[in-house]
Coordinates of C-alpha atoms and ligand atoms in Angstrom, one line a residue:
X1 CA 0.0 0.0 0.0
X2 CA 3.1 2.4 1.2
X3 CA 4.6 1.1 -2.4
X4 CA 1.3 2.2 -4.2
X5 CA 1.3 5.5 -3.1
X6 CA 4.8 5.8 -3.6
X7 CA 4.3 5.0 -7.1
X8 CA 2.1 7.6 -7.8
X9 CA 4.4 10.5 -6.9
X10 CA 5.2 12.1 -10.1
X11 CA 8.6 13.4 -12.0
X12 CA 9.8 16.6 -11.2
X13 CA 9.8 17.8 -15.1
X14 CA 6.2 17.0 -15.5
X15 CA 4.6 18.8 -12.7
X16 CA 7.2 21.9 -13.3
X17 CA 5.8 22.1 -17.0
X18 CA 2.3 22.3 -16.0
X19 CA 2.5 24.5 -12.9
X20 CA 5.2 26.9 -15.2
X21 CA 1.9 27.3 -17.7
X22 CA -0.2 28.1 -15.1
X23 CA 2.3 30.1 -12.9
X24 CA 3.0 31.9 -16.4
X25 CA 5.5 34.7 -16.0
X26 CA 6.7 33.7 -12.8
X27 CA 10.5 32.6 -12.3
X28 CA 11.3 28.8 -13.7
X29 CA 13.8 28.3 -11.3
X30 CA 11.6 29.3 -8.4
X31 CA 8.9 26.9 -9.6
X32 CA 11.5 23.6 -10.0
X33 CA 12.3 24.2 -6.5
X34 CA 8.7 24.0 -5.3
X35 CA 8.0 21.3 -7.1
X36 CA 10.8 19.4 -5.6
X37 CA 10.7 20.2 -2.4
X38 CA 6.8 19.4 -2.6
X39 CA 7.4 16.0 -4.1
X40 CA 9.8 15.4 -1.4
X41 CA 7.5 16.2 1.3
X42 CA 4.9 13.6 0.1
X43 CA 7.7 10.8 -0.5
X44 CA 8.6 11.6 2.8
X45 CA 4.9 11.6 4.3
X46 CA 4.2 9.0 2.6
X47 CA 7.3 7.1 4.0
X48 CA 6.9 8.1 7.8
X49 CA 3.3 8.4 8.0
X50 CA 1.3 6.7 5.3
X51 CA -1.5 5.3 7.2
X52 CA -2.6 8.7 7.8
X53 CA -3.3 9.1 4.2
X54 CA -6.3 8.2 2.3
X55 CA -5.6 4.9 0.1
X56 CA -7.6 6.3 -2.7
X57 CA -6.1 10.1 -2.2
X58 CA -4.7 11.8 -5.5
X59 CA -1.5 12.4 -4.8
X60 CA -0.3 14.1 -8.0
X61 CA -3.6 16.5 -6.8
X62 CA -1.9 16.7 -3.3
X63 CA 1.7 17.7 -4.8
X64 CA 0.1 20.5 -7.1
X65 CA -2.0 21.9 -4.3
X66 CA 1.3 22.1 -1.5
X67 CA 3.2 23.6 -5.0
X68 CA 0.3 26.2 -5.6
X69 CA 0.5 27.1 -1.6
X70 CA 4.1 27.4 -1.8
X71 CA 4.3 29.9 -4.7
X72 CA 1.3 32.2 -3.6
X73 CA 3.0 35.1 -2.7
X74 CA 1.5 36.1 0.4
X75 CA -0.4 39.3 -1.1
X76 CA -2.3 40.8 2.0
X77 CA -0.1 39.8 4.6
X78 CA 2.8 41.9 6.1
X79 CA 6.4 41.4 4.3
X80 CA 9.6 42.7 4.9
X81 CA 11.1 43.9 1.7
X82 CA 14.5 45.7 1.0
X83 CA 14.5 49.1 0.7
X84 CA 16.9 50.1 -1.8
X85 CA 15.7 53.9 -2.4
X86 CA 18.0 55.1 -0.5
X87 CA 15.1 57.5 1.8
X88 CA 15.6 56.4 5.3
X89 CA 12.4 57.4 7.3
X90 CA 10.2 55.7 4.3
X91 CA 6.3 56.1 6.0
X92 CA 5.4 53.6 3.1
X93 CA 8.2 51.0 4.2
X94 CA 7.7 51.3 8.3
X95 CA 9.3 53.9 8.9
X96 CA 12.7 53.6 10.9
X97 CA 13.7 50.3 11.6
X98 CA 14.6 49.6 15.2
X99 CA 18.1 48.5 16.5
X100 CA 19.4 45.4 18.1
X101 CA 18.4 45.5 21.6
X102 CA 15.2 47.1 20.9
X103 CA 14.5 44.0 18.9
X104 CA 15.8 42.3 21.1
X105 CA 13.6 43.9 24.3
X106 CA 10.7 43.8 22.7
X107 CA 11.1 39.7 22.0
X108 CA 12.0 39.3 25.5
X109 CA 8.5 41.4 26.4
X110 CA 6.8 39.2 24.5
X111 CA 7.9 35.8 25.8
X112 CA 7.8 36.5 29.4
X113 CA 5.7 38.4 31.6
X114 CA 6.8 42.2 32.6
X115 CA 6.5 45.1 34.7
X116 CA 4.2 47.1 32.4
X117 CA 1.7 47.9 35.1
X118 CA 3.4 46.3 38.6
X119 CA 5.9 48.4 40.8
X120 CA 8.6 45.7 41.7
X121 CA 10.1 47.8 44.6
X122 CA 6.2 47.9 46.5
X123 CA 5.0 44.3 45.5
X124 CA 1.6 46.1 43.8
X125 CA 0.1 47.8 41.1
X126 CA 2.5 50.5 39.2
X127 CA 1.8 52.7 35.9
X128 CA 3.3 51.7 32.7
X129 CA 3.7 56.0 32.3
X130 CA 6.8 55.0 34.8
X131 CA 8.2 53.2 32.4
X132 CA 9.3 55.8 30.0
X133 CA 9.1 58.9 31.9
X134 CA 12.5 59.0 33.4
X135 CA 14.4 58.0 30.3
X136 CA 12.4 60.9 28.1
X137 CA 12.8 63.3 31.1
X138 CA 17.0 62.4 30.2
X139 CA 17.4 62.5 27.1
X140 CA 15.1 66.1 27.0
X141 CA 15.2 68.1 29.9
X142 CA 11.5 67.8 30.2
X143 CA 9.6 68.2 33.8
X144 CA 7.1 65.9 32.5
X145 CA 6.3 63.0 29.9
X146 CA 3.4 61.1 28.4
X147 CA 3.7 58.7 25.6
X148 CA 0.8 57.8 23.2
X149 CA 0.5 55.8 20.5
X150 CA 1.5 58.3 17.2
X151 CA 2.4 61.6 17.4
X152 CA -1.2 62.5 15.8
X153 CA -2.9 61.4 18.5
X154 CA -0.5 63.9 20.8
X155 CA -1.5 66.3 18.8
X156 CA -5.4 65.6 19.2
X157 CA -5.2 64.6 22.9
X158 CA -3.5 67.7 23.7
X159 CA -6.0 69.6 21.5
X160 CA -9.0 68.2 23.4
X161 CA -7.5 68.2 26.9
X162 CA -6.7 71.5 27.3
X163 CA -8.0 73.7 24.7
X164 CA -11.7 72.5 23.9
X165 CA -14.1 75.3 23.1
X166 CA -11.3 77.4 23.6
X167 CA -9.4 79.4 20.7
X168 CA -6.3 78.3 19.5
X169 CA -3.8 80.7 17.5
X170 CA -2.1 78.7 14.6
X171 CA 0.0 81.3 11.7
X172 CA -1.3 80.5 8.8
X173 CA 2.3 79.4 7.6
X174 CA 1.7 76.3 9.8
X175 CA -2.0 75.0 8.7
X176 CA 0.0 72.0 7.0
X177 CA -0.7 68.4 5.7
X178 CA 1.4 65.3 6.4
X179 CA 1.3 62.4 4.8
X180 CA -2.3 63.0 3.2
X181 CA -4.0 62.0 6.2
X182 CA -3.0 64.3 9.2
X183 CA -4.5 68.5 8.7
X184 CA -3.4 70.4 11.2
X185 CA -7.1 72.4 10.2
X186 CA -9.4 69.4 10.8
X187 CA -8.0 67.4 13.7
X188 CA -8.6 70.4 15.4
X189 CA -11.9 70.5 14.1
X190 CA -12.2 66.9 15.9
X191 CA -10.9 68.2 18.9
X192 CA -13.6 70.7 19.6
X193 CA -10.6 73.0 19.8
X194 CA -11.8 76.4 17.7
X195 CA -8.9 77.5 15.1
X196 CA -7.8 81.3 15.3
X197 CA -5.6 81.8 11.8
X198 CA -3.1 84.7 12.2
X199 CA -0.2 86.0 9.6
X200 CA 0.2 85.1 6.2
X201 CA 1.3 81.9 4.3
X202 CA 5.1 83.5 4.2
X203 CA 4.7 85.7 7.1
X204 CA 3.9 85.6 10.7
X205 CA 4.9 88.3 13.3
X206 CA 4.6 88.6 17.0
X207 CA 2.1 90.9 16.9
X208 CA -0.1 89.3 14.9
X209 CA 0.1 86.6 17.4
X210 CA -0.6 88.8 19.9
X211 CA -3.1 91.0 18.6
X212 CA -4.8 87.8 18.4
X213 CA -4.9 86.7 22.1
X214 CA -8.1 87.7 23.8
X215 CA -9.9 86.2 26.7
X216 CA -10.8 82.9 25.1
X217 CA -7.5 82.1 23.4
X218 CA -6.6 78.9 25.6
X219 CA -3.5 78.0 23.3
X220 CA -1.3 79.1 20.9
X221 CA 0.2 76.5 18.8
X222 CA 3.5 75.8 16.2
X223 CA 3.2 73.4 13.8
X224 CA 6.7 72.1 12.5
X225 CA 6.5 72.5 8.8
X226 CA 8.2 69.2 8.2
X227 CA 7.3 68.6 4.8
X228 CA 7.9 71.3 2.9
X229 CA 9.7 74.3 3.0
X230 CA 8.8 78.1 2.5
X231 CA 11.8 80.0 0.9
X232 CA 12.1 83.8 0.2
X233 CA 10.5 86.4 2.0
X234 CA 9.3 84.3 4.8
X235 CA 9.4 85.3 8.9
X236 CA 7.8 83.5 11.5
X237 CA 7.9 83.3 15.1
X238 CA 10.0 81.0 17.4
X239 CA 8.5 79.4 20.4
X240 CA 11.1 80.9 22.5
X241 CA 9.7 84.5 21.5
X242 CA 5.9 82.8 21.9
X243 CA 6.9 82.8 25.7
X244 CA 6.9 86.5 26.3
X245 CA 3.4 86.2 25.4
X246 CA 3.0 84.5 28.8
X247 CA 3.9 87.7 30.7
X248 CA 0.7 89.3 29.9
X249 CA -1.7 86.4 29.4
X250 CA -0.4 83.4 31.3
X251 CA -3.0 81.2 31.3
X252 CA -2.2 80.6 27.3
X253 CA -0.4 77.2 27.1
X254 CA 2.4 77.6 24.3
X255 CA 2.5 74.2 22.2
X256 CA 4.5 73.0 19.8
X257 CA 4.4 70.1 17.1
X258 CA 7.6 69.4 16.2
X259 CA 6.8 66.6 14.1
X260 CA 10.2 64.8 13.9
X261 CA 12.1 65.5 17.0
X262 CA 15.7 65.4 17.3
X263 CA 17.3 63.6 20.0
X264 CA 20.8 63.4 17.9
X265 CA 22.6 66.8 17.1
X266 CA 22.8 66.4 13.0
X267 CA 22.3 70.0 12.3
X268 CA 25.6 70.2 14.5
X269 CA 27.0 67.2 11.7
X270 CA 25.9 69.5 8.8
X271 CA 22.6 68.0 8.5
X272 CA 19.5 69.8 8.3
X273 CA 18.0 72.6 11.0
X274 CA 16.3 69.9 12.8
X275 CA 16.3 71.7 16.6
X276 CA 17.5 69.2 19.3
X277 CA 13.9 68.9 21.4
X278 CA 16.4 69.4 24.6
X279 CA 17.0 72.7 23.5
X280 CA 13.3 73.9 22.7
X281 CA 12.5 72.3 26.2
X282 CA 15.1 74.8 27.6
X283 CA 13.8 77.3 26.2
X284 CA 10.9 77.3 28.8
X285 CA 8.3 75.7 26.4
X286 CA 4.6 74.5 28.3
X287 CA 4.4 71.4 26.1
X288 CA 6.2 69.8 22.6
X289 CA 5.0 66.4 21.3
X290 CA 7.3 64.5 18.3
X291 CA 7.0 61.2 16.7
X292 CA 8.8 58.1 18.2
X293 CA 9.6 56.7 15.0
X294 CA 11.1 59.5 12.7
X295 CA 14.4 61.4 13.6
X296 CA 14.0 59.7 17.0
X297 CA 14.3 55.6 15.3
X298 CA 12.9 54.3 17.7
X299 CA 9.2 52.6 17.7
X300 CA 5.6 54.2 16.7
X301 CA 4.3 56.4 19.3
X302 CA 4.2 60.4 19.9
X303 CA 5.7 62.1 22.8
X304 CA 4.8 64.6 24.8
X305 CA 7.1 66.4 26.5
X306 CA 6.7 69.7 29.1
X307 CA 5.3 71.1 32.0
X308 CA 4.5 68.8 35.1
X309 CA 0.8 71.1 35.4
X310 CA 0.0 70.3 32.0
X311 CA 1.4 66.7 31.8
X312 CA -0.7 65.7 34.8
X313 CA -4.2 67.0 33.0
X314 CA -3.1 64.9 29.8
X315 CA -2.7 61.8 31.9
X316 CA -5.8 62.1 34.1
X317 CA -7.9 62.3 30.9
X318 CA -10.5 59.5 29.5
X319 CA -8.4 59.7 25.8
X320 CA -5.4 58.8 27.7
X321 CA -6.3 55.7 28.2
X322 CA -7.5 54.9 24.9
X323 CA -4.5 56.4 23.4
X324 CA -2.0 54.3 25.6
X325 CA 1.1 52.4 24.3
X326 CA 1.4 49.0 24.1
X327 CA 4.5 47.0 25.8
X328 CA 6.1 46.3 23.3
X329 CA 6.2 50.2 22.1
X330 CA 7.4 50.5 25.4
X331 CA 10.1 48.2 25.4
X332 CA 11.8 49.2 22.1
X333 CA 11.6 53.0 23.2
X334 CA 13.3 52.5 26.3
X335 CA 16.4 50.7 24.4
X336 CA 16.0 53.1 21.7
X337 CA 16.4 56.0 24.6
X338 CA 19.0 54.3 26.2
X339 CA 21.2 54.1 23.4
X340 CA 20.6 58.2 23.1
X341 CA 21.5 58.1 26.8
X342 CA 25.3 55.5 25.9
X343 CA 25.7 57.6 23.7
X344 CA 25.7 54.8 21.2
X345 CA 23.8 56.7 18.6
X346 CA 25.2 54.5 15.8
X347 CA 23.6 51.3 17.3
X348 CA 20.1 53.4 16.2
X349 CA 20.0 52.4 12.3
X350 CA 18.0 55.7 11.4
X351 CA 21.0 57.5 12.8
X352 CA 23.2 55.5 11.4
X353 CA 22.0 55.3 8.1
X354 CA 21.8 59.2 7.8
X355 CA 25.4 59.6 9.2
X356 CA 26.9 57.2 6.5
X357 CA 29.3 58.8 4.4
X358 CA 28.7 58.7 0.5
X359 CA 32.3 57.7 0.5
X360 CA 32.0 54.3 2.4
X361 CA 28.4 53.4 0.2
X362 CA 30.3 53.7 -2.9
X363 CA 32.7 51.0 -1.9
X364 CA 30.2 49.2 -0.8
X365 CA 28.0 49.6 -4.0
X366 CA 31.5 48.9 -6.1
X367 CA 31.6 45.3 -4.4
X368 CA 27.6 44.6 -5.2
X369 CA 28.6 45.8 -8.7
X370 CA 31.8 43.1 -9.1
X371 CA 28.7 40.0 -7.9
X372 CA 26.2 41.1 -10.8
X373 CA 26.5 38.5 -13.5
X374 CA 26.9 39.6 -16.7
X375 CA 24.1 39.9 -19.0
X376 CA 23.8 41.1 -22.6
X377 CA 20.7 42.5 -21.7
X378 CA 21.8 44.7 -18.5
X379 CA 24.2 47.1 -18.3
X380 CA 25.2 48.4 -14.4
X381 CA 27.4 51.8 -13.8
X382 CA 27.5 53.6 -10.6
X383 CA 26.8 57.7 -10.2
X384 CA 26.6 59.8 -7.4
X385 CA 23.2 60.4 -6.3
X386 CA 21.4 62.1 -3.2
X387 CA 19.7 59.9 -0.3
X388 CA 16.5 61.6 1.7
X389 CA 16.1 61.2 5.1
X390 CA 12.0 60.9 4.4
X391 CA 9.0 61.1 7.0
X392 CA 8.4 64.2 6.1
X393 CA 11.5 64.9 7.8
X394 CA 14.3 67.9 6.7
X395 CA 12.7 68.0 2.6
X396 CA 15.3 70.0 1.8
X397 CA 18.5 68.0 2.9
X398 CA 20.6 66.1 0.3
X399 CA 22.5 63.4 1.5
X400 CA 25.2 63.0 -0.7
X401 CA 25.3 58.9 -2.0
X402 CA 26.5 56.6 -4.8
X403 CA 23.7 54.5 -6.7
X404 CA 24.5 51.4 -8.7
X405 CA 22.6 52.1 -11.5
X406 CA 21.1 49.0 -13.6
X407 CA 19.9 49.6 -17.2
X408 CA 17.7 46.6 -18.6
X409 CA 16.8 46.5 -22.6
X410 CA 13.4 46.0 -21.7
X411 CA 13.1 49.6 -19.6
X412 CA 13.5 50.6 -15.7
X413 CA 9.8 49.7 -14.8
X414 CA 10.2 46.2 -16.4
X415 CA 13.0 45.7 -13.9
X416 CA 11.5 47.4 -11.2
X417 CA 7.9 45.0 -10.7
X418 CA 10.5 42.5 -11.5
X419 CA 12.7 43.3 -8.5
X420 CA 9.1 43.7 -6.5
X421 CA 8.4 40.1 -7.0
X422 CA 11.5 38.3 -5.4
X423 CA 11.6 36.4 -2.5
X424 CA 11.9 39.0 -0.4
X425 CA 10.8 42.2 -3.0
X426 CA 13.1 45.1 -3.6
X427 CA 12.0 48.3 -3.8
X428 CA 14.7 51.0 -6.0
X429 CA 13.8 54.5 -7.4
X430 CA 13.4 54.9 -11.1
X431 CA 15.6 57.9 -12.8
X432 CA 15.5 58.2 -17.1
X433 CA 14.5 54.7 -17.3
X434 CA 17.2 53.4 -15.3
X435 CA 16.5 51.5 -12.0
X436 CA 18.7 53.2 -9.1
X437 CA 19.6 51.3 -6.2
X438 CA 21.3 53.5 -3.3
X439 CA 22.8 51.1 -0.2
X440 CA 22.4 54.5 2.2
X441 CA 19.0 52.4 3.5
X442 CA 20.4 48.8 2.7
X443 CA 22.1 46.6 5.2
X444 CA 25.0 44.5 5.3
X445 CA 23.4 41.5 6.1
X446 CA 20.7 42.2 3.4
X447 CA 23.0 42.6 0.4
X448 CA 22.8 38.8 -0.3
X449 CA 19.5 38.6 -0.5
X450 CA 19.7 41.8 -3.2
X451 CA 22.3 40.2 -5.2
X452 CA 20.5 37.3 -5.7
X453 CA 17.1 39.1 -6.5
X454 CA 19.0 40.9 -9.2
X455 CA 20.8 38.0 -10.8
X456 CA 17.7 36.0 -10.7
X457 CA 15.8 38.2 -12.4
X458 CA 17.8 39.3 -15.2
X459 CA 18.6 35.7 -16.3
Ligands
PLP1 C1 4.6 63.3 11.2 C2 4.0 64.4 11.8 C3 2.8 64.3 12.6 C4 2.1 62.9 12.7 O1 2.9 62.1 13.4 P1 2.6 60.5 13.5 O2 3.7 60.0 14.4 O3 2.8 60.0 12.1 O4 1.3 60.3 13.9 C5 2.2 65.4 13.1 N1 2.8 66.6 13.0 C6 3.9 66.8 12.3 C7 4.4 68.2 12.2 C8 4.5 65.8 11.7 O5 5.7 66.0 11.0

C-alpha cells in the first residue's frame, strides 16, 4: 500500500511544465524548486506516516495543491522587503527600523511576563507611564512625559484636553498636511478645539500673534513645517519669542508640534535645522509632542514632553487611556532611549544610516557591482546620487550617495515590478529609465538577498 502511493508520486519535469503554464510569468527556477521540495514532502509523508493518508487520495492533486500554496506570494499579509531607495524614514516601508536590543527587548517582552503595570520595589500595582518617563525626562530636559500611541494622536489629545471650546492661535504658515492624512485644520476640528488663523502663508509676526490673544485664546500653537519648505521672503515666530506672550496672558499654554524631534545633534554634523527637542525644552516651552519613529528611530508612538501642570491633565484624561502604548512600544523606546542616553547613537539604524558617508556606500556599492552576473541584456554603472532622510523629515536636505545604476533592454519599470516580485521584494527608485539602487538604507546583512534578486531576475 506504502509502495502504491509511492508510485504515484510524479517526475519533477512534469509537474514543473504544467504549474510553469499556469504560474505563467513567474521565475522557472523558483517553480523547480517548489516542485521538488513538494514532491519530497509527500515521499517523505508517505514514507513516515502513510497510514494517515487516504488509500484512494490523489497524490499528483496533493503535490500540485502544496506547489500552488508554496508559490502564492502572500499578497495581503505583512512582508519585509529591501529598501533600496535610498530614503531612510520611508512612511510607506515602516518607517525607521529599530536597532538590536530594541528587537531584542521587545522579544524578551513578548515571551515572558513584565513590569508594564506592577511596581517591583512595593510588591503592587505601578503605571506603565513610569516606564518611559524617566528616560524621556533624560534625554530632553523635560519636567514631565506622556507617551501615546503616534504623534497625531499627541496632537489631538493635547488639543482636546486643554483647549476644547477654547481658541487656539495657529499662523497661517503652519496650517499643513502630512502624509495626506493628518490637517493640522481638521483634527482640530475633531478636537472641539476652535482654530484662530493669524499671519500670512510667508509671514507671521509677534504681533499678529498677539493681537490675536483675547480672553478665550486657551493655546497658541506651532506646527513644524516638516514637509515642505517656505523660501524667500518668509518670517515667523520661534517658540522661544511665543513665551513673552505668557507675561501678559499666562493662562495661554504655548504648544508646539515638532513633528520629527531630534534627540541626535545632526544640524551640529551638517545635517539639516532639525532643533535638538532638549534645546526647545530649555527654552521654557509649556508642552512639545514628536514622533517616536522618525528622527527619534525608535518605535511608533508620539511624545509629549513639558510642564509637570499640563502633563498631569493629559494623563488624568479618559483619551489617555484609549491612546495608551502598548508593551512592546514600550520596550523598544526604552532601548531606543537608552542608546541616546550610551551615547551609542550608531547602534540606532536611522541614525546610522543618515550619518553614512557617500564615500563608504560607494565601496560598498563597487563590491555589489563586481557579484552582478553579466548579461547582454543589462548594463550596471555607478553615479553619485542624493539619499532623503524621508518622514516628512528635513525636505530640503541632500545626502550626498552613490547608486549602482542598472539599465535593462526591456526599460526601468520592467525591472523594477521584476525586482518587486523576489523572495523578499526590492523596492529602488526609477531615474530616465534606469533602475537606481542607493545602499544608504540597505544593510549589510541584506545585500545577499539583493544580489540574488538581481541575478535572478535578469537571467
Ligand atoms: C509626522 C507628523 C505628525 C504625525 O505624526 P505620526 O507619528 O505620524 O502620527 C504630526 N505633526 C507633524 C508636524 C509631523 O511631522
Amino acid at each position: 500500500m506504502k509502495s502504491n502511493l509511492l508510485r504515484q508520486l510524479p517526475a519533477v519535469h512534469e509537474v514543473t511544465k504544467e504549474i510553469s503554464l499556469e504560474m505563467n510569468g513567474k521565475n522557472e527556477k523558483e517553480i523547480t524548486r517548489a516542485v521538488q521540495d513538494a514532491i519530497a514532502f509527500w515521499r517523505n509523508r508517505i514514507q513516515t506516516d502513510w497510514n494517515s493518508i487516504d488509500l484512494n487520495a490523489d497524490i499528483q492533486g496533493l503535490i500540485k495543491e502544496t506547489i500552488r500554496k508554496k508559490l502564492a506570494s502572500p499578497k495581503n499579509q505583512i512582508r519585509t522587503v529591501i529598501n533600496a531607495s535610498g530614503v531612510v524614514i520611508h512612511t510607506n516601508m515602516g518607517r525607521s527600523r529599530l536597532s538590536e536590543s530594541a528587537v531584542k527587548r521587545m522579544t524578551e517582552t513578548a515571551y515572558m511576563y513584565s513590569n508594564l503595570e506592577y511596581n517591583l520595589e512595593q510588591g503592587k500595582r505601578g503605571s506603565r507611564h513610569d516606564l518611559t518617563e524617566d528616560l524621556i525626562k533624560k534625554s530632553t530636559g523635560a519636567e514631565a512625559v506622556l507617551v501615546v500611541n503616534n504623534n497625531a494622536a499627541a496632537v489631538y489629545l493635547i488639543l482636546k484636553a486643554l483647549a476644547k471650546n477654547k481658541e487656539v492661535i495657529v499662523s497661517r504658515g503652519e496650517l499643513v498636511e502630512i502624509g495626506g492624512s493628518f490637517r493640522v485644520s481638521s483634527i482640530m476640528e475633531e478636537s472641539g478645539a476652535l482654530l484662530k488663523e493669524v499671519g500670512t502663508t510667508n509671514k507671521t509676526h509677534y504681533a499678529d500673534y498677539e493681537k490675536a490673544i483675547n480672553e478665550n485664546t486657551g493655546m497658541v500653537m506651532k506646527v513644524h513645517t516638516s514637509n515642505f519648505k517656505v523660501i524667500g521672503f518668509t518670517k515667523n515666530v520661534s517658540s522661544a519669542e511665543l513665551m513673552k506672550l505668557k507675561a501678559d496672558s499666562p493662562e495661554v499654554i504655548i504648544y508646539e508640534d515638532l513633528g520629527s524631534g531630534a534627540l541626535y545633534p545632526f544640524q551640529a554634523h551638517g545635517i539639516g535645522e532639525e532643533p535638538l527637542v532638549s534645546s526647545i525644552i530649555n527654552q521654557g516651552i509649556d508642552l512639545v509632542s514628536f514622533s517616536g519613529d522618525k528622527l527619534l528611530g525608535g518605535p511608533q508612538a508620539g511624545i509629549i514632553a513639558g510642564k509637570k501642570k499640563y502633563i498631569d491633565i493629559l494623563k488624568k484624561h479618559q483619551l489617555a487611556r484609549v491612546l495608551r502604548v502598548d508593551k512592546f512600544t514600550i520596550a523598544a523606546l526604552n532601548e531606543t532611549l537608552n542608546s541616546y542616553l550610551n551615547e551609542d547613537f550608531l547602534s540606532i539604524p536611522t541614525v546610522r544610516d543618515i550619518l553614512k558617508t557617500p564615500d563608504e556606500i560607494k565601496i560598498r556599492t563597487l563590491e555589489l557591482m563586481g557579484q552582478i552576473h553579466n548579461r547582454d541584456n543589462l548594463k550596471t554603472d555607478i553615479i553619485e546620487e542624493f539619499s532623503k532622510v524621508g518622514g516628512g523629515t528635513m525636505p530640503e536636505v541632500k545626502l550626498p550617495t552613490y547608486c549602482l545604476v542598472l539599465k535593462h533592454d526591456n526599460g526601468a519599470s520592467y525591472l523594477a515590478n521584476l525586482l518587486r516580485e523576489t523572495r523578499v521584494p526590492v523596492i529602488v527608485r526609477i531615474k530616465d529609465d534606469e533602475v537606481l539602487l542607493d545602499l544608504r538604507t540597505v544593510t549589510e546583512e541584506e545585500e545577499s538577498i539583493l544580489i540574488e534578486a538581481i541575478n535572478s531576475v535578469t537571467a
